[in-house]
CSV table of C-alpha atoms in Angstrom, one decimal:
chain,number,residue,atom,x,y,z
U,199,MET,CA,12.4,6.8,13.9
U,200,LYS,CA,10.4,5.4,11.0
U,201,ASN,CA,10.4,7.1,7.6
U,202,ILE,CA,7.0,6.7,5.9
U,203,LEU,CA,6.2,7.9,2.3
U,204,LEU,CA,2.8,9.4,1.6
U,205,PRO,CA,2.2,10.0,-2.1
U,206,THR,CA,-0.6,12.4,-2.7
U,207,ASP,CA,-2.4,13.8,-5.8
U,208,PHE,CA,-4.6,15.9,-3.4
U,209,SER,CA,-7.7,13.8,-4.2
U,210,GLY,CA,-10.1,12.7,-1.4
U,211,ASN,CA,-8.8,9.2,-1.8
U,212,SER,CA,-5.2,10.1,-1.1
U,213,LYS,CA,-6.2,12.3,1.8
U,214,ASN,CA,-8.1,9.4,3.3
U,215,ALA,CA,-5.0,7.1,2.9
U,216,ILE,CA,-3.0,9.7,4.8
U,217,GLN,CA,-5.6,9.9,7.6
U,218,TYR,CA,-5.3,6.1,7.8
U,219,ALA,CA,-1.5,6.3,8.1
U,220,LEU,CA,-1.8,8.7,10.9
U,221,LYS,CA,-4.0,6.3,12.9
U,222,PHE,CA,-1.9,3.3,11.9
U,223,PHE,CA,1.3,4.8,13.4
U,224,GLU,CA,-0.2,6.3,16.5
U,225,GLY,CA,2.2,6.1,19.4
U,226,GLU,CA,5.3,5.8,17.3
U,227,ASN,CA,8.1,8.2,16.4
U,228,CYS,CA,7.6,8.8,12.6
U,229,THR,CA,8.7,11.1,9.9
U,230,PHE,CA,6.1,11.3,7.1
U,231,HIS,CA,7.4,12.4,3.7
U,232,ILE,CA,4.4,13.8,1.8
U,233,LEU,CA,5.2,13.6,-1.9
U,234,ASN,CA,3.3,15.2,-4.8
U,235,SER,CA,4.7,14.3,-8.2
U,236,GLN,CA,3.5,16.0,-11.4
U,237,LYS,CA,4.7,15.2,-14.8
U,238,PRO,CA,4.8,18.5,-16.8
U,239,THR,CA,3.5,17.0,-20.0
U,240,GLY,CA,0.3,16.0,-18.2
U,241,TYR,CA,-0.9,19.6,-18.2
U,242,ILE,CA,-3.4,20.8,-20.8
U,243,THR,CA,-3.5,24.0,-22.8
U,244,ALA,CA,-6.0,25.5,-20.4
U,245,ASP,CA,-3.3,25.6,-17.7
U,246,VAL,CA,-1.2,27.8,-19.9
U,247,LEU,CA,-4.1,30.1,-21.0
U,248,TYR,CA,-5.1,30.9,-17.5
U,249,GLY,CA,-1.6,31.5,-16.1
U,250,ALA,CA,-0.8,34.9,-14.7
U,251,PRO,CA,0.9,37.3,-17.1
U,252,GLY,CA,4.7,37.1,-16.9
U,253,THR,CA,4.8,33.7,-15.2
U,254,SER,CA,5.7,30.4,-16.7
U,255,ILE,CA,3.3,27.5,-16.6
U,256,TYR,CA,5.8,25.6,-14.4
U,257,GLU,CA,5.9,28.5,-11.9
U,258,GLY,CA,2.1,28.6,-11.7
U,259,ILE,CA,1.9,24.8,-11.1
U,260,LEU,CA,4.8,25.0,-8.6
U,261,ASN,CA,3.0,27.7,-6.6
U,262,ASP,CA,-0.3,25.9,-6.6
U,263,ASN,CA,1.1,22.6,-5.6
U,264,LYS,CA,3.4,24.1,-2.9
U,265,LYS,CA,0.3,25.7,-1.4
U,266,ALA,CA,-1.6,22.4,-1.6
U,267,LEU,CA,1.3,20.6,0.1
U,268,GLU,CA,1.4,23.2,2.9
U,269,ASN,CA,-2.3,22.7,3.4
U,270,MET,CA,-1.8,19.0,3.6
U,271,VAL,CA,1.0,19.3,6.2
U,272,GLN,CA,-1.3,21.6,8.3
U,273,PHE,CA,-4.1,19.1,8.0
U,274,CYS,CA,-1.8,16.3,9.2
U,275,GLU,CA,-0.4,18.4,12.1
U,276,SER,CA,-3.9,19.3,13.3
U,277,ASN,CA,-4.9,15.6,13.2
U,278,SER,CA,-1.9,14.4,15.2
U,279,GLU,CA,-1.2,17.1,17.8
U,280,LYS,CA,-0.4,14.6,20.5
U,281,GLU,CA,1.9,12.4,18.4
U,282,ASN,CA,5.6,12.4,17.9
U,283,PHE,CA,5.3,13.0,14.1
U,284,THR,CA,7.3,15.1,11.7
U,285,PHE,CA,6.0,16.0,8.3
U,286,ILE,CA,8.2,16.9,5.3
U,287,PRO,CA,6.6,18.1,2.1
U,288,LYS,CA,8.2,17.2,-1.2
U,289,LEU,CA,7.3,18.4,-4.7
U,290,ASP,CA,8.7,16.5,-7.7
U,291,PHE,CA,8.2,17.2,-11.5
U,292,ASP,CA,8.6,13.6,-12.5
U,293,ASN,CA,6.6,10.5,-13.2
U,294,ILE,CA,5.3,8.9,-10.0
U,295,VAL,CA,7.5,5.7,-10.2
U,296,ASP,CA,10.7,7.7,-10.6
U,297,ALA,CA,9.7,10.2,-8.0
U,298,ILE,CA,8.9,7.5,-5.4
U,299,ASN,CA,12.0,5.4,-6.2
U,300,GLN,CA,14.1,8.5,-5.6
U,301,ALA,CA,12.3,9.4,-2.4
U,302,VAL,CA,12.7,5.8,-1.1
U,303,ALA,CA,16.4,5.8,-1.8
U,304,LEU,CA,17.2,9.2,-0.4
U,305,ASN,CA,15.0,9.0,2.8
U,306,ASN,CA,15.4,5.4,3.8
U,307,ILE,CA,11.7,4.8,3.4
U,308,GLU,CA,10.4,1.7,5.2
U,309,LEU,CA,6.7,1.8,4.0
U,310,ILE,CA,4.6,3.6,1.3
U,311,VAL,CA,1.0,4.3,2.2
U,312,MET,CA,-1.3,5.3,-0.7
U,313,GLY,CA,-4.9,5.1,-1.8
U,314,SER,CA,-6.2,2.4,-4.1
U,315,ASN,CA,-7.5,4.8,-6.7
U,316,GLY,CA,-6.2,8.0,-8.3
U,317,ALA,CA,-7.8,11.3,-8.8
U,318,THR,CA,-10.4,9.9,-11.2
U,319,GLY,CA,-12.1,7.9,-8.4
U,320,ALA,CA,-13.7,5.7,-11.0
U,321,ALA,CA,-15.8,3.1,-9.2
U,322,GLU,CA,-14.8,0.3,-11.5
U,323,VAL,CA,-11.1,0.9,-11.0
U,324,LEU,CA,-9.8,-1.5,-8.3
U,325,PHE,CA,-6.2,-0.2,-8.2
U,326,GLY,CA,-5.6,3.1,-10.1
U,327,SER,CA,-2.8,2.9,-12.7
U,328,ASN,CA,-0.4,4.7,-10.5
U,329,THR,CA,-0.9,2.3,-7.6
U,330,LEU,CA,-0.2,-0.7,-9.9
U,331,LYS,CA,2.9,1.0,-11.3
U,332,VAL,CA,4.2,1.5,-7.8
U,333,ILE,CA,3.5,-2.1,-6.8
U,334,ARG,CA,5.3,-3.4,-9.8
U,335,ASN,CA,8.2,-1.0,-10.1
U,336,VAL,CA,9.1,0.1,-6.5
U,337,ASP,CA,11.0,-2.3,-4.3
U,338,CYS,CA,9.4,-1.2,-1.0
U,339,PRO,CA,6.4,-2.4,1.0
U,340,VAL,CA,3.2,-0.6,0.0
U,341,LEU,CA,0.1,-0.3,2.1
U,342,ILE,CA,-2.9,0.3,-0.1
U,343,VAL,CA,-6.0,1.8,1.5
U,344,PRO,CA,-9.4,1.3,-0.2
U,345,GLU,CA,-11.4,4.3,-1.1
U,346,ASP,CA,-13.4,5.7,1.8
U,347,TYR,CA,-12.1,3.1,4.2
U,348,THR,CA,-12.1,4.2,7.8
U,349,PHE,CA,-9.4,3.0,10.2
U,350,GLU,CA,-10.4,0.1,12.4
U,351,ASN,CA,-8.3,-1.3,15.3
U,352,ILE,CA,-6.2,-4.2,13.9
U,353,GLU,CA,-7.3,-7.3,15.8
U,354,ALA,CA,-6.4,-9.8,13.1
U,355,VAL,CA,-4.0,-9.8,10.2
U,356,LEU,CA,-4.3,-12.1,7.2
U,357,LEU,CA,-1.2,-13.2,5.4
U,358,SER,CA,-2.0,-15.0,2.2
U,359,LEU,CA,0.8,-17.2,0.8
U,360,ASN,CA,1.1,-18.9,-2.6
U,361,TYR,CA,3.2,-22.1,-2.3
U,362,GLN,CA,5.7,-20.4,-4.7
U,363,ASN,CA,6.3,-17.6,-2.2
U,364,GLU,CA,9.0,-17.5,0.4
U,365,VAL,CA,8.6,-15.0,3.2
U,366,SER,CA,11.7,-12.9,3.4
U,367,LYS,CA,13.2,-11.9,6.8
U,368,GLU,CA,12.2,-8.3,6.1
U,369,SER,CA,8.6,-9.3,5.5
U,370,VAL,CA,8.5,-11.5,8.6
U,371,SER,CA,9.9,-8.6,10.7
U,372,LEU,CA,7.3,-6.1,9.4
U,373,ILE,CA,4.4,-8.4,9.8
U,374,THR,CA,5.5,-9.4,13.3
U,375,GLU,CA,6.0,-5.8,14.3
U,376,ILE,CA,2.4,-4.9,13.2
U,377,VAL,CA,0.9,-7.9,14.9
U,378,LYS,CA,2.7,-7.3,18.2
U,379,LYS,CA,2.0,-3.6,18.3
U,380,ASN,CA,-1.7,-4.1,17.9
U,381,GLY,CA,-1.9,-7.3,20.0
U,382,ALA,CA,-3.4,-9.0,17.0
U,383,SER,CA,-3.7,-12.5,15.8
U,384,LEU,CA,-2.0,-13.6,12.6
U,385,LYS,CA,-4.1,-15.8,10.2
U,386,ILE,CA,-2.0,-17.5,7.5
U,387,LEU,CA,-3.8,-18.7,4.4
U,388,GLU,CA,-1.7,-21.0,2.2
U,389,ILE,CA,-3.1,-21.3,-1.3
U,390,GLU,CA,-2.3,-24.0,-3.8
U,391,GLU,CA,-3.8,-22.9,-7.1
U,392,GLU,CA,-5.0,-25.3,-9.8
U,393,ASP,CA,-2.9,-25.7,-13.0
U,394,ILE,CA,0.0,-23.8,-11.5
U,395,GLN,CA,3.4,-25.5,-11.5
U,396,LEU,CA,4.4,-25.5,-7.9
U,397,ALA,CA,7.9,-25.1,-6.5
U,398,ALA,CA,9.0,-27.1,-3.5
U,399,GLN,CA,7.3,-25.9,-0.4
U,400,THR,CA,9.8,-24.1,1.8
U,401,ASN,CA,7.5,-22.0,4.0
U,402,GLN,CA,7.4,-22.9,7.7
U,403,PRO,CA,5.2,-20.1,9.1
U,404,GLU,CA,5.1,-21.7,12.6
U,405,ARG,CA,8.8,-21.2,12.8
U,406,SER,CA,9.0,-17.8,11.1
U,407,PHE,CA,6.3,-16.3,13.3
U,408,LYS,CA,7.1,-18.2,16.5
U,409,GLY,CA,5.5,-16.7,19.6
U,410,LEU,CA,2.6,-15.0,17.8
U,411,ASN,CA,-1.0,-15.9,18.2
U,412,LEU,CA,-1.0,-17.9,15.0
U,413,GLU,CA,-3.7,-19.7,13.1
U,414,GLN,CA,-3.0,-21.6,9.8
U,415,TYR,CA,-5.4,-22.4,7.0
U,416,SER,CA,-4.9,-24.1,3.7
U,417,ILE,CA,-6.9,-24.1,0.4
U,418,LYS,CA,-6.2,-26.1,-2.7
U,419,ASN,CA,-7.4,-26.0,-6.3
U,420,ILE,CA,-9.1,-22.6,-5.9
U,421,PRO,CA,-7.8,-19.4,-7.5
U,422,ALA,CA,-6.1,-17.1,-5.0
U,423,SER,CA,-8.6,-14.2,-5.6
U,424,VAL,CA,-11.6,-16.5,-4.9
U,425,ALA,CA,-10.0,-18.1,-1.8
U,426,ILE,CA,-9.1,-14.7,-0.3
U,427,ASN,CA,-12.5,-13.1,-1.0
U,428,ALA,CA,-14.2,-16.1,0.7
U,429,PHE,CA,-11.8,-16.0,3.7
U,430,GLU,CA,-12.3,-12.2,4.2
U,431,GLN,CA,-16.1,-12.7,4.2
U,432,LEU,CA,-16.0,-15.5,6.7
U,433,ILE,CA,-13.3,-14.5,9.1
U,434,PRO,CA,-13.0,-10.8,10.2
U,435,VAL,CA,-9.6,-9.3,9.5
U,436,GLN,CA,-8.5,-5.7,9.4
U,437,LEU,CA,-5.3,-6.0,7.3
U,438,HIS,CA,-4.4,-8.3,4.5
U,439,ALA,CA,-0.7,-8.9,3.7
U,440,MET,CA,0.5,-10.6,0.6
U,441,ILE,CA,3.8,-11.5,-1.0
U,442,VAL,CA,4.4,-10.4,-4.6
U,443,GLU,CA,7.2,-12.4,-6.2
U,444,ARG,CA,6.0,-12.8,-9.8
U,445,LYS,CA,4.1,-10.4,-12.0
U,446,SER,CA,1.9,-13.3,-13.2
U,447,PHE,CA,0.7,-14.1,-9.7
U,448,LEU,CA,-0.1,-10.4,-9.1
U,449,ASP,CA,-2.1,-10.4,-12.3
U,450,ARG,CA,-4.0,-13.6,-11.5
U,451,PHE,CA,-4.7,-12.3,-8.0
U,452,ILE,CA,-6.1,-8.9,-9.1
U,453,PHE,CA,-7.7,-9.8,-12.4
U,454,GLY,CA,-8.3,-13.6,-12.3
U,455,SER,CA,-7.7,-15.6,-15.4
U,456,GLU,CA,-9.1,-12.9,-17.7
U,457,THR,CA,-7.2,-9.7,-17.5
U,458,SER,CA,-10.3,-7.8,-18.5
U,459,LYS,CA,-12.3,-9.0,-15.5
U,460,ILE,CA,-11.4,-7.9,-12.0
U,461,SER,CA,-11.9,-10.7,-9.5
U,462,TYR,CA,-10.6,-9.4,-6.3
U,463,GLY,CA,-11.8,-6.2,-4.6
U,464,SER,CA,-10.1,-5.8,-1.2
U,465,PRO,CA,-12.6,-4.4,1.4
U,466,ILE,CA,-9.7,-3.9,3.8
U,467,PRO,CA,-6.2,-2.3,3.5
U,468,LEU,CA,-3.7,-4.4,1.5
U,469,LEU,CA,-0.1,-4.6,2.5
U,470,VAL,CA,2.0,-5.7,-0.5
U,471,LEU,CA,5.4,-7.1,0.3
U,472,HIS,CA,8.1,-7.9,-2.3
U,473,HIS,CA,10.2,-11.0,-2.2
């Protein structure tokens, strides 16, 4: 049985990510842990003013969020009646990183599925601040679903590799499982960026992914974000997996050379794996 964590802030974006997860794991035996974390200091005075007489602000928030979690569980159950899924709601008064790290440790979580944006839904925000915090501070694979993305059958998976990355056994296992389950092809894009000091190449994808329908591509002297954007436009893929080993690579990938300018906007779900 798989243990999957579904963080939610009850926004449309997080609900869409949960819908994607239900489709992604069709036919499998899964327990979905639906987590809502709320940091008490984030509530404004109005929450206190409109609380019912005799109740604390925390009790009011607790009741509202418990009800919202119950509604989310009912939504999930109604959308997966034929599946062997179990849904466990979890409410945590903590910051999202601590709440998720605790949930991962206590429940043997194998994958986190979350939306790319938070409740603000701002169009210019590629990854909401919470999503970035999770990528950087939680040592667990994260599947990020773009806002309003509708599930498509996975026929091809893109794995982008920087020459500084090594693919761990855990990452190989997860990617192989996804490819085999969907009868998909695996397209590996190895990227050698300009002006980046390279470590010795140790990747041997043809050995790591032996037996899969594998295609290999290589691009040199082009920033990762540009290379991947071009690849996704030219070759149809339904899932992009990437290895995050160094914060600097993540920043270059998402923001390009100028941190104020976003250079990569994933049109498809992004599976972030940690080395």
